[in-house]
mmCIF file of C-alpha atoms in Angstrom:
data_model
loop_
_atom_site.group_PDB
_atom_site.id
_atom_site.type_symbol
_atom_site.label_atom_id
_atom_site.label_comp_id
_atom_site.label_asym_id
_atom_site.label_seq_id
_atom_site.Cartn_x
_atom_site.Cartn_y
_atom_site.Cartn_z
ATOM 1 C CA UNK A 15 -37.146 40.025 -38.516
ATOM 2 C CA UNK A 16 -34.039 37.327 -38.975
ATOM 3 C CA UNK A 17 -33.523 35.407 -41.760
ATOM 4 C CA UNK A 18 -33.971 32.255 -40.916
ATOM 5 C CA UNK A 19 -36.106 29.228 -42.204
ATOM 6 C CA UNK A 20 -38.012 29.635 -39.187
ATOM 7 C CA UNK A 21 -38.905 33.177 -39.503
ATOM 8 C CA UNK A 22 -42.596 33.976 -39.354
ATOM 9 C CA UNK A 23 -41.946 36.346 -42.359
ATOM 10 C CA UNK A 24 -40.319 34.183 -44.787
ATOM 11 C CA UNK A 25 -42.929 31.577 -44.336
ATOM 12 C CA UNK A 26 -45.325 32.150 -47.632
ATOM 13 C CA UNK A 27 -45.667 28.842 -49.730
ATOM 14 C CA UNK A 28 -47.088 29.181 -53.413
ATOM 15 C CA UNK A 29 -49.488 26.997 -54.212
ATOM 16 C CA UNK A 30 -48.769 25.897 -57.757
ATOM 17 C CA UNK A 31 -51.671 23.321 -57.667
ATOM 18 C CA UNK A 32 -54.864 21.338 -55.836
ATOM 19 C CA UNK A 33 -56.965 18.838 -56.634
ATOM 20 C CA UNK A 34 -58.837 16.504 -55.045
ATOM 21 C CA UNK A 35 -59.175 12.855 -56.727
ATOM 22 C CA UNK A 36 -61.087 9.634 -56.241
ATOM 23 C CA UNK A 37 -59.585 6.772 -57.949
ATOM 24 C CA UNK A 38 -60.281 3.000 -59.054
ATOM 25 C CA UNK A 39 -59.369 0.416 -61.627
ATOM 26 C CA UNK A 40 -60.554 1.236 -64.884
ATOM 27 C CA UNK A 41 -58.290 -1.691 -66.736
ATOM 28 C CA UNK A 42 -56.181 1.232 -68.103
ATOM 29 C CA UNK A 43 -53.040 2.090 -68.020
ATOM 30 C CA UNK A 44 -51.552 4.155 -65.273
ATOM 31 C CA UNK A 45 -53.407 7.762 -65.052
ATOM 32 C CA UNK A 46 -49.243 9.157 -64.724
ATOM 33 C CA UNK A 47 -45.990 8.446 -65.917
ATOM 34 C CA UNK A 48 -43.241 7.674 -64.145
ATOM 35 C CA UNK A 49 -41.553 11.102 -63.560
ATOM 36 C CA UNK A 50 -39.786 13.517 -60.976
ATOM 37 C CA UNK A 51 -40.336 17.480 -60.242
ATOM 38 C CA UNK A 52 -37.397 19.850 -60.968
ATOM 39 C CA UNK A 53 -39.419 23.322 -59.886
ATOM 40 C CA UNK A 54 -41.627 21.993 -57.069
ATOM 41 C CA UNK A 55 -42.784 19.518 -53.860
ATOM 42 C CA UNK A 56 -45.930 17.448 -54.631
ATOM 43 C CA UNK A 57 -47.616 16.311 -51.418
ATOM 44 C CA UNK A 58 -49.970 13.388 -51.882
ATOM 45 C CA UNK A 59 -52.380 12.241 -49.293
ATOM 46 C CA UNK A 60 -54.136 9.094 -48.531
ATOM 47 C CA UNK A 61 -57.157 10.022 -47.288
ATOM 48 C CA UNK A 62 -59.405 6.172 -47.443
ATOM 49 C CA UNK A 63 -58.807 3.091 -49.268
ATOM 50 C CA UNK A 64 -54.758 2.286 -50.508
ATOM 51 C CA UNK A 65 -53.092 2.483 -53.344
ATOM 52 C CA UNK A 66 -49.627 1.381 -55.024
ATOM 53 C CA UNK A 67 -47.138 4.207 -55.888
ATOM 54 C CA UNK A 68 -43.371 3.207 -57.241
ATOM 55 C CA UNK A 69 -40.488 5.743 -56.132
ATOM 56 C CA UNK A 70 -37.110 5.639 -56.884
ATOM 57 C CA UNK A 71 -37.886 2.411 -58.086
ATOM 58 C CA UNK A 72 -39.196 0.978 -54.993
ATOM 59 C CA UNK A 73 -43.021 -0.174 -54.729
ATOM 60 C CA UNK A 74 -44.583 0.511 -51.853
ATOM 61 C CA UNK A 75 -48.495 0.089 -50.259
ATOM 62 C CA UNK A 76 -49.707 3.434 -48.930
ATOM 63 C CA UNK A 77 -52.810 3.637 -47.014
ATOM 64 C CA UNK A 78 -55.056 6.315 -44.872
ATOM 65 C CA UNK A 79 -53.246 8.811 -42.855
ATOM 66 C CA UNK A 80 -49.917 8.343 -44.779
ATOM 67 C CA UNK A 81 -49.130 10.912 -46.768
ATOM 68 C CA UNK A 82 -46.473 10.456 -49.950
ATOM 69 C CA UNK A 83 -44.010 13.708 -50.111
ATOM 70 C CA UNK A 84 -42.009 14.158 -53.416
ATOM 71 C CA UNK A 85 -39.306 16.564 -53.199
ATOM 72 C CA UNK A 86 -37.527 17.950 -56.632
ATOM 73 C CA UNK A 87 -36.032 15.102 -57.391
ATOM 74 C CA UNK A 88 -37.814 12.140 -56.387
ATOM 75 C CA UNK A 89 -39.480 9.908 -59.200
ATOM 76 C CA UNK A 90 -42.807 8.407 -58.858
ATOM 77 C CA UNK A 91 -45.923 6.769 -60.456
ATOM 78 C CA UNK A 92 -49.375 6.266 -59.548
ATOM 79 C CA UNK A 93 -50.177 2.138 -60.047
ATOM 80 C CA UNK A 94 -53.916 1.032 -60.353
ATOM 81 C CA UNK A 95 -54.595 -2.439 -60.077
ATOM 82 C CA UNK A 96 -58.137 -4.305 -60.044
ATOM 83 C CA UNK A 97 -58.073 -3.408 -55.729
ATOM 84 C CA UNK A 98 -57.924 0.067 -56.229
ATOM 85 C CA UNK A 99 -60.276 1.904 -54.270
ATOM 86 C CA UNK A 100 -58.656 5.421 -52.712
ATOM 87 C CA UNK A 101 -59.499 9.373 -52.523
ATOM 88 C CA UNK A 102 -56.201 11.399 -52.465
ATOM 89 C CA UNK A 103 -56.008 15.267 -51.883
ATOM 90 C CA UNK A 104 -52.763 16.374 -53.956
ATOM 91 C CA UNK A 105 -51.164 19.521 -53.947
ATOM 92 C CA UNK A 106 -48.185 21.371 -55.619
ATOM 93 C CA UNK A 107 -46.391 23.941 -53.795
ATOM 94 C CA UNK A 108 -43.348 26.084 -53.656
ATOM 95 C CA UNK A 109 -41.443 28.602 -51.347
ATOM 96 C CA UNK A 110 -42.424 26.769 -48.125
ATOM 97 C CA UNK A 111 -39.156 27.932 -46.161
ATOM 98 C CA UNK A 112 -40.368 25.890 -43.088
ATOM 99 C CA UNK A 113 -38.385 23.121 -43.194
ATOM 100 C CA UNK A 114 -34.124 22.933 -42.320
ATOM 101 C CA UNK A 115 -34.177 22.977 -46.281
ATOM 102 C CA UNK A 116 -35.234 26.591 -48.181
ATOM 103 C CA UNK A 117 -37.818 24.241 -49.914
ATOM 104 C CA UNK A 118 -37.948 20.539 -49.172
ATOM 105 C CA UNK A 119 -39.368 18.893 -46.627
ATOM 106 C CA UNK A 120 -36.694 15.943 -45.368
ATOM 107 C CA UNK A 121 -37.632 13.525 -42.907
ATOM 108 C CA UNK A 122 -36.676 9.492 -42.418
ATOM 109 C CA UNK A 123 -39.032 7.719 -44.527
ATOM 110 C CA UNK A 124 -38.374 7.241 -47.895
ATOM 111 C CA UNK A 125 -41.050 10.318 -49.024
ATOM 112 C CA UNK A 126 -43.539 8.406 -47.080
ATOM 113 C CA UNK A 127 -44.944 9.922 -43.985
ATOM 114 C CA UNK A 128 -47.683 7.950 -41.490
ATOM 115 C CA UNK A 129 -48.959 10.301 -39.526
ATOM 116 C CA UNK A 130 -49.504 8.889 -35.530
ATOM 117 C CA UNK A 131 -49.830 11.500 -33.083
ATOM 118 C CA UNK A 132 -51.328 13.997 -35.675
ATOM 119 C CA UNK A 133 -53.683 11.906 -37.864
ATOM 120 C CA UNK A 134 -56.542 13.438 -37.146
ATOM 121 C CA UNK A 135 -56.045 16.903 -37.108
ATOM 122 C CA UNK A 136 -54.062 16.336 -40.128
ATOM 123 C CA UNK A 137 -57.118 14.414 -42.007
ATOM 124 C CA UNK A 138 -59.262 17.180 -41.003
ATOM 125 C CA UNK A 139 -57.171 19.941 -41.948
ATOM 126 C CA UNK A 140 -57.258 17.808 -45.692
ATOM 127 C CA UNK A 141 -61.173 17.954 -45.503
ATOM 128 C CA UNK A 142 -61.510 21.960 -44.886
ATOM 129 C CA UNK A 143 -59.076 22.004 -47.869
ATOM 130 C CA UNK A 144 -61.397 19.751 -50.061
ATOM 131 C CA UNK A 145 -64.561 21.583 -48.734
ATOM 132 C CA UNK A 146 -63.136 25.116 -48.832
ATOM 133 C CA UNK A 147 -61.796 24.642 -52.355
ATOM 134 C CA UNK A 148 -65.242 22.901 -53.127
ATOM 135 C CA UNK A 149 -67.094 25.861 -51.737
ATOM 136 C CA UNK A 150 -66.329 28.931 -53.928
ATOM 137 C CA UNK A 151 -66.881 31.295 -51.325
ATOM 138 C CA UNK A 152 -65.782 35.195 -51.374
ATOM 139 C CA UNK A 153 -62.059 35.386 -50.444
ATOM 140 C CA UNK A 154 -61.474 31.189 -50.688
ATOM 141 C CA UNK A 155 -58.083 31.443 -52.057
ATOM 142 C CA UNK A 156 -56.923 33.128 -48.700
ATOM 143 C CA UNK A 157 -58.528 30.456 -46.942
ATOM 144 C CA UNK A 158 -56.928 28.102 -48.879
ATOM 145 C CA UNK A 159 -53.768 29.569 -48.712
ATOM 146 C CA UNK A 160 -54.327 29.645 -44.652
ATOM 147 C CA UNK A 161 -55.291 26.017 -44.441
ATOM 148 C CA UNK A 162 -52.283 24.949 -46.848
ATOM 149 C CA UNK A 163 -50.403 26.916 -44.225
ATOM 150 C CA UNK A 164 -51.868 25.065 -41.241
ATOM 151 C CA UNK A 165 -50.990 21.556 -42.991
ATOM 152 C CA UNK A 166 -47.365 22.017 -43.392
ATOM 153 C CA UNK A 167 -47.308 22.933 -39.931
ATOM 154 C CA UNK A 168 -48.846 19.992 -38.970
ATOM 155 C CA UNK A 169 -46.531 17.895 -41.220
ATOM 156 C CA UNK A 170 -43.788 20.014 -39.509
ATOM 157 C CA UNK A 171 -44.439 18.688 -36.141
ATOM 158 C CA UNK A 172 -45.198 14.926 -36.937
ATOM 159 C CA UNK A 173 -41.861 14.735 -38.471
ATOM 160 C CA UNK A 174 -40.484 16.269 -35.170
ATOM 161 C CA UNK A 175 -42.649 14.223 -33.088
ATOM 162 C CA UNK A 176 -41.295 10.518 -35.090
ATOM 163 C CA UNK A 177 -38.029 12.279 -34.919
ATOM 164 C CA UNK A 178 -37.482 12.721 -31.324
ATOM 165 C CA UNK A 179 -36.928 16.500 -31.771
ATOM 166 C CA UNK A 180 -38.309 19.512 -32.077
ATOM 167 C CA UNK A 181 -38.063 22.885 -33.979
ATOM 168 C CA UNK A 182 -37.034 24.785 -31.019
ATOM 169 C CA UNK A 183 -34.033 22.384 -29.751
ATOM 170 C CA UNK A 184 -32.044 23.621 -32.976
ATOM 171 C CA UNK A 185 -29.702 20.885 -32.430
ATOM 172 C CA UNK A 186 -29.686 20.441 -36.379
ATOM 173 C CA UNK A 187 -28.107 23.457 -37.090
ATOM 174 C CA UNK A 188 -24.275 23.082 -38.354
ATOM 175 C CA UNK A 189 -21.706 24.859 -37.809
ATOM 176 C CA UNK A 190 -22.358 26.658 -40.995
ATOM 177 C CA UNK A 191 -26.101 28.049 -39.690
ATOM 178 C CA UNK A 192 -24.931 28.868 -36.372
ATOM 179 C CA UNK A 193 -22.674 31.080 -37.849
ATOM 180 C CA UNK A 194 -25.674 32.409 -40.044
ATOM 181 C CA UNK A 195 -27.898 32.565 -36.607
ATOM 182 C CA UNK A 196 -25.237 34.515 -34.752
ATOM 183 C CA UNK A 197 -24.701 37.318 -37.660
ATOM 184 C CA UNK A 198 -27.921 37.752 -38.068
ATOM 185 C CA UNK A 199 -28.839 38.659 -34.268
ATOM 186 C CA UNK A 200 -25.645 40.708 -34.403
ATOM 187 C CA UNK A 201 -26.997 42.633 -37.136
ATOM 188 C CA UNK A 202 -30.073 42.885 -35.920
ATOM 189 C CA UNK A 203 -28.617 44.274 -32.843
ATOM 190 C CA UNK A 204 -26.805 46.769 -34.848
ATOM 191 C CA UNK A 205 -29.481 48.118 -36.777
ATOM 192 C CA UNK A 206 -32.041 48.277 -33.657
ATOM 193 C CA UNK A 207 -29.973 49.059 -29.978
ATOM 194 C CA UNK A 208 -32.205 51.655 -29.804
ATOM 195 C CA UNK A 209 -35.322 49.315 -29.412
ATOM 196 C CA UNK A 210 -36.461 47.231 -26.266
ATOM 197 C CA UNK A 211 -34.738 43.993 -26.726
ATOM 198 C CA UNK A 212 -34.589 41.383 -24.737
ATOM 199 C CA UNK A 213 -33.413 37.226 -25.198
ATOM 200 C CA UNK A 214 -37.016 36.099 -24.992
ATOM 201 C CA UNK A 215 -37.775 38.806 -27.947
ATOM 202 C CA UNK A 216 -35.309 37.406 -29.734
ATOM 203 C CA UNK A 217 -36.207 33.480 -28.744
ATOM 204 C CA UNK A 218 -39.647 34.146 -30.251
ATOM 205 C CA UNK A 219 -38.982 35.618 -33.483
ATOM 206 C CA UNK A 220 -36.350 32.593 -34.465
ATOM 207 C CA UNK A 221 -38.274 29.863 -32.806
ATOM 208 C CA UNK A 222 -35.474 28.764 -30.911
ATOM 209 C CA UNK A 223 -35.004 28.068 -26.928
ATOM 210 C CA UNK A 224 -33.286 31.229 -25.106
ATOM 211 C CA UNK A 225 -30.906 28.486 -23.828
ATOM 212 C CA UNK A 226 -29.756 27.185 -27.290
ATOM 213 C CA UNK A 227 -29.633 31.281 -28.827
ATOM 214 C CA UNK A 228 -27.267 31.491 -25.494
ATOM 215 C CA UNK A 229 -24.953 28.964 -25.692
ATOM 216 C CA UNK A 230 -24.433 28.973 -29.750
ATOM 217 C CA UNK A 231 -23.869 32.786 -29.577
ATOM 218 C CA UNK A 232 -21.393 32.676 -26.812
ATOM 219 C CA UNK A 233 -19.339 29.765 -28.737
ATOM 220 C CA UNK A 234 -18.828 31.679 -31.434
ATOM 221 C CA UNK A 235 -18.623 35.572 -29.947
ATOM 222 C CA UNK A 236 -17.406 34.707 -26.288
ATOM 223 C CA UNK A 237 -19.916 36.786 -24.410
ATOM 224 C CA UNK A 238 -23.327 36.459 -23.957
ATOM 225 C CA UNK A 239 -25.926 38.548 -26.386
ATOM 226 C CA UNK A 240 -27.012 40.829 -24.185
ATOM 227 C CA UNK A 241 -23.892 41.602 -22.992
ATOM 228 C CA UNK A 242 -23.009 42.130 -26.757
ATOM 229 C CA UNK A 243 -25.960 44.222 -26.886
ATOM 230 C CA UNK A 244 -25.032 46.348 -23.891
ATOM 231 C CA UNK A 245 -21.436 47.020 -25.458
ATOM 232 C CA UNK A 246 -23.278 48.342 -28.148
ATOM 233 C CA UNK A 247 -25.565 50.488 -26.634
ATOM 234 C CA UNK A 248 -22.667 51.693 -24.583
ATOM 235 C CA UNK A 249 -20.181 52.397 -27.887
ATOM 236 C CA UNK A 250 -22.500 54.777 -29.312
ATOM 237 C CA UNK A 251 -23.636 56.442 -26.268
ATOM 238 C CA UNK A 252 -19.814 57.712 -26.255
ATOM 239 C CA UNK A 253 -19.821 58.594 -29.701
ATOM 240 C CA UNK A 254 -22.838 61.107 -28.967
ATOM 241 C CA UNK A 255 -21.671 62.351 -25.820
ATOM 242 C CA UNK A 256 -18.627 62.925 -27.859
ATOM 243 C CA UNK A 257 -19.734 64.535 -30.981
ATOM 244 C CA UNK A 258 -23.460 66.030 -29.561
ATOM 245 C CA UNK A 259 -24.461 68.259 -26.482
ATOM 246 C CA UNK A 260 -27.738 66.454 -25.737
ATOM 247 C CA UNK A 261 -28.991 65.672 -22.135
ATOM 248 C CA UNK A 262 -28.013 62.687 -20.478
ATOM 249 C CA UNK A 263 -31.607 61.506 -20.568
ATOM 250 C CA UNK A 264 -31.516 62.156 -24.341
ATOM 251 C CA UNK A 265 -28.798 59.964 -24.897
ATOM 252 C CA UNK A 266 -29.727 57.392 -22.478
ATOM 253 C CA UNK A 267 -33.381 57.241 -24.962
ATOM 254 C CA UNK A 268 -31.177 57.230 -27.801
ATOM 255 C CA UNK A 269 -29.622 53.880 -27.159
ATOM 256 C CA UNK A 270 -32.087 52.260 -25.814
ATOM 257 C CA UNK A 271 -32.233 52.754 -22.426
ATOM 258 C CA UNK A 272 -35.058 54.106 -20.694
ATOM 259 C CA UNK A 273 -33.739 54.853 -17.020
ATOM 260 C CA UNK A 274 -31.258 57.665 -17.466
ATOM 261 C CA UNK A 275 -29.759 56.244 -14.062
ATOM 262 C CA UNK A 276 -29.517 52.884 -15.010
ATOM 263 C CA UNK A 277 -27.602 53.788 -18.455
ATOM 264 C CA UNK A 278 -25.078 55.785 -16.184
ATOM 265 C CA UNK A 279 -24.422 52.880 -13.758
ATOM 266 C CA UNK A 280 -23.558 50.494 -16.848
ATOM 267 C CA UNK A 281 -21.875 53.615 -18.656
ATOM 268 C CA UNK A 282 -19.566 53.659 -15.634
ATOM 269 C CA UNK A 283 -19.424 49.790 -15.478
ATOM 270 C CA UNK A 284 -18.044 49.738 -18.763
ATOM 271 C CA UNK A 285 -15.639 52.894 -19.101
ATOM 272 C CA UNK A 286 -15.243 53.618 -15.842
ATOM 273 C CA UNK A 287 -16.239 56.956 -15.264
ATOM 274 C CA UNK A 288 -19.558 58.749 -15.176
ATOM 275 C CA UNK A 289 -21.446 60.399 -18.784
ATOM 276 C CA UNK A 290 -20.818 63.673 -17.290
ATOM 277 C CA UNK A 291 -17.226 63.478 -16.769
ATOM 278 C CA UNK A 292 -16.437 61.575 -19.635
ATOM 279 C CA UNK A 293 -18.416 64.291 -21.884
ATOM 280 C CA UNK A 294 -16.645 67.585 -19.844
ATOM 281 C CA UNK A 295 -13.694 65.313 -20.867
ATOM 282 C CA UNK A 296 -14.188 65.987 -24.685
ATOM 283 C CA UNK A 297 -14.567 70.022 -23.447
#
C-alpha cells in the first residue's frame, strides 16, 4: 500500500543461493578466498561446533547460535585449522527490503550476530530450511522461500531486541524518511478518500505506532491526518456539489462517508453552511 521498507508488499527477498555444509580440517588450504559481495548479502550460520572467519581484517571465533552477516561490501574468509569441527547453513539473498536499508541488514556487531532471546526459534527455523531443501517435495521452493522469509524476520527482531528498539517505535527514521512517510500517506489519502480509512488502517499497513504516524505527520503538515483526510473529503464534496446534481447521499458515498448526516454536520463544520444551500448557491 505505502512505500516503505516496512511494507508487507515490498517484502520479497531473492534467494540467489543455499547450501548446507559440514566442515573440518582437511590440512588444506582455506575452502574460500578472502573476498567481499558487490550484488548480494551472504548470511552464514553457526549451527554446532566453531569456526574462525577473518573480516575486514579482523579474526574472530564464531560459535552456535551466532550467525555471520556480510553485507555488499564486507570482506571475509572461511579459516580451517586442525579444531575445526562445525555445520553452517549459508545462504545468498537479495531484495530483502526489511531492514532501515533497501537491502542490508545493519546492526552493532561487526557482521556478527549472537542470537539470545531468539536462539532457538532461530536454530529451528535453520533446520526446516536444511530439511525442506533436503526433502524435494512438490512446491519446496515456496516453502523455502516462506521459511527464508520467516528467518529474516527473526533476525529482524533479535537485532531490535539487543538494540533496545523496535520496528514499530520508528524513532530511526530521519528527517529525510519522515518526509517520505508523510507524502506517502498524503498520497495515499489522495488517491483513496473515498475508502474507509482510519489511523489504525494506516498504523498496520506501515508497521508503525498510531502515536508516532501522529506526531511525525503533524510536525511536518500542522494538523493531524485525519483531519487532513477530512479536508479532503470535504474539498471534493464541493467540487461535485458544484459541478454535478447528485443526491446528497450520493455525494456523501462518493467521498467516503457513509452517514449522509454525518458528512453534512462536518460539511457545515468546515464551510459553514449546509450541502443544500451551498449547492442552490451555485443555481
Amino acid at each position: 500500500m505505502f512505500e516503505n521498507e516496512n511494507n508487507i508488499d515490498n517484502y520479497n527477498p531473492q534467494i540467489l543461493f543455499l547450501f548446507d555444509g559440514k566442515y573440518s580440517y582437511s590440512g588444506e588450504i582455506p575452502q574460500t578466498e578472502y573476498h567481499c559481495h558487490t550484488d548480494m548479502i551472504e548470511i552464514s550460520v553457526i549451527l554446532s561446533g566453531n569456526v574462525d572467519y577473518l573480516i575486514n581484517d579482523k579474526l574472530y571465533n564464531v560459535k552456535k547460535g551466532q550467525a555471520l552477516i556480510f553485507n555488499k561490501g564486507i570482506y571475509h574468509q572461511e579459516l580451517l585449522n586442525k579444531d575445526t569441527i562445525c555445520h553452517e547453513l549459508h545462504i545468498g539473498l537479495n531484495n530483502i527490503n526489511l531492514f532501515n536499508n533497501k537491502n542490508s541488514i545493519n546492526f552493532n556487531g561487526d557482521g556478527i550476530l549472537t542470537f539470545i532471546k531468539y536462539k532457538d526459534e532461530f536454530l529451528k527455523c535453520c533446520e526446516e530450511i536444511i530439511s525442506e531443501q533436503s526433502s524435494h517435495a512438490h512446491n519446496s521452493h515456496f516453502m523455502l522461500k516462506a521459511l527464508i522469509m520467516k528467518l529474516l524476520i527473526i533476525i529482524s527482531r533479535e537485532i531490535n531486541e539487543d538494540e533496545g528498539k523496535t520496528v514499530q517505535s520508528g524513532l530511526s527514521f530521519n528527517s529525510h524518511e519522515n518526509k517520505v512517510l508523510v507524502k506517502n500517506i498524503t498520497d495515499y489519502f489522495e488517491k483513496n478518500f473515498m475508502n474507509d480509512i482510519s489511523l489504525n488502517t494506516i498504523s498496520q499497513n506501515m508497521y508503525l505506532s498510531p502515536v508516532y504516524i501522529s506526531k511525525i505527520f503533524k510536525e511536518l503538515m500542522g494538523d493531524s491526518p485525519i483531519n487532513y483526510l477530512i479536508n479532503i473529503r470535504l474539498s471534493k464534496a464541493k467540487e461535485l456539489l458544484e459541478k454535478e446534481n447528485l443526491a446528497i447521499k450520493t455525494v456523501a458515498k462518493m467521498v467516503g462517508y457513509n452517514d449522509p448526516y454525518y458528512f453534512s454536520k462536518h460539511f457545515k463544520k468546515f464551510y459553514g453552511v449546509s450541502p443544500n444551500k451551498f449547492r442552490a448557491s451555485y443555481r
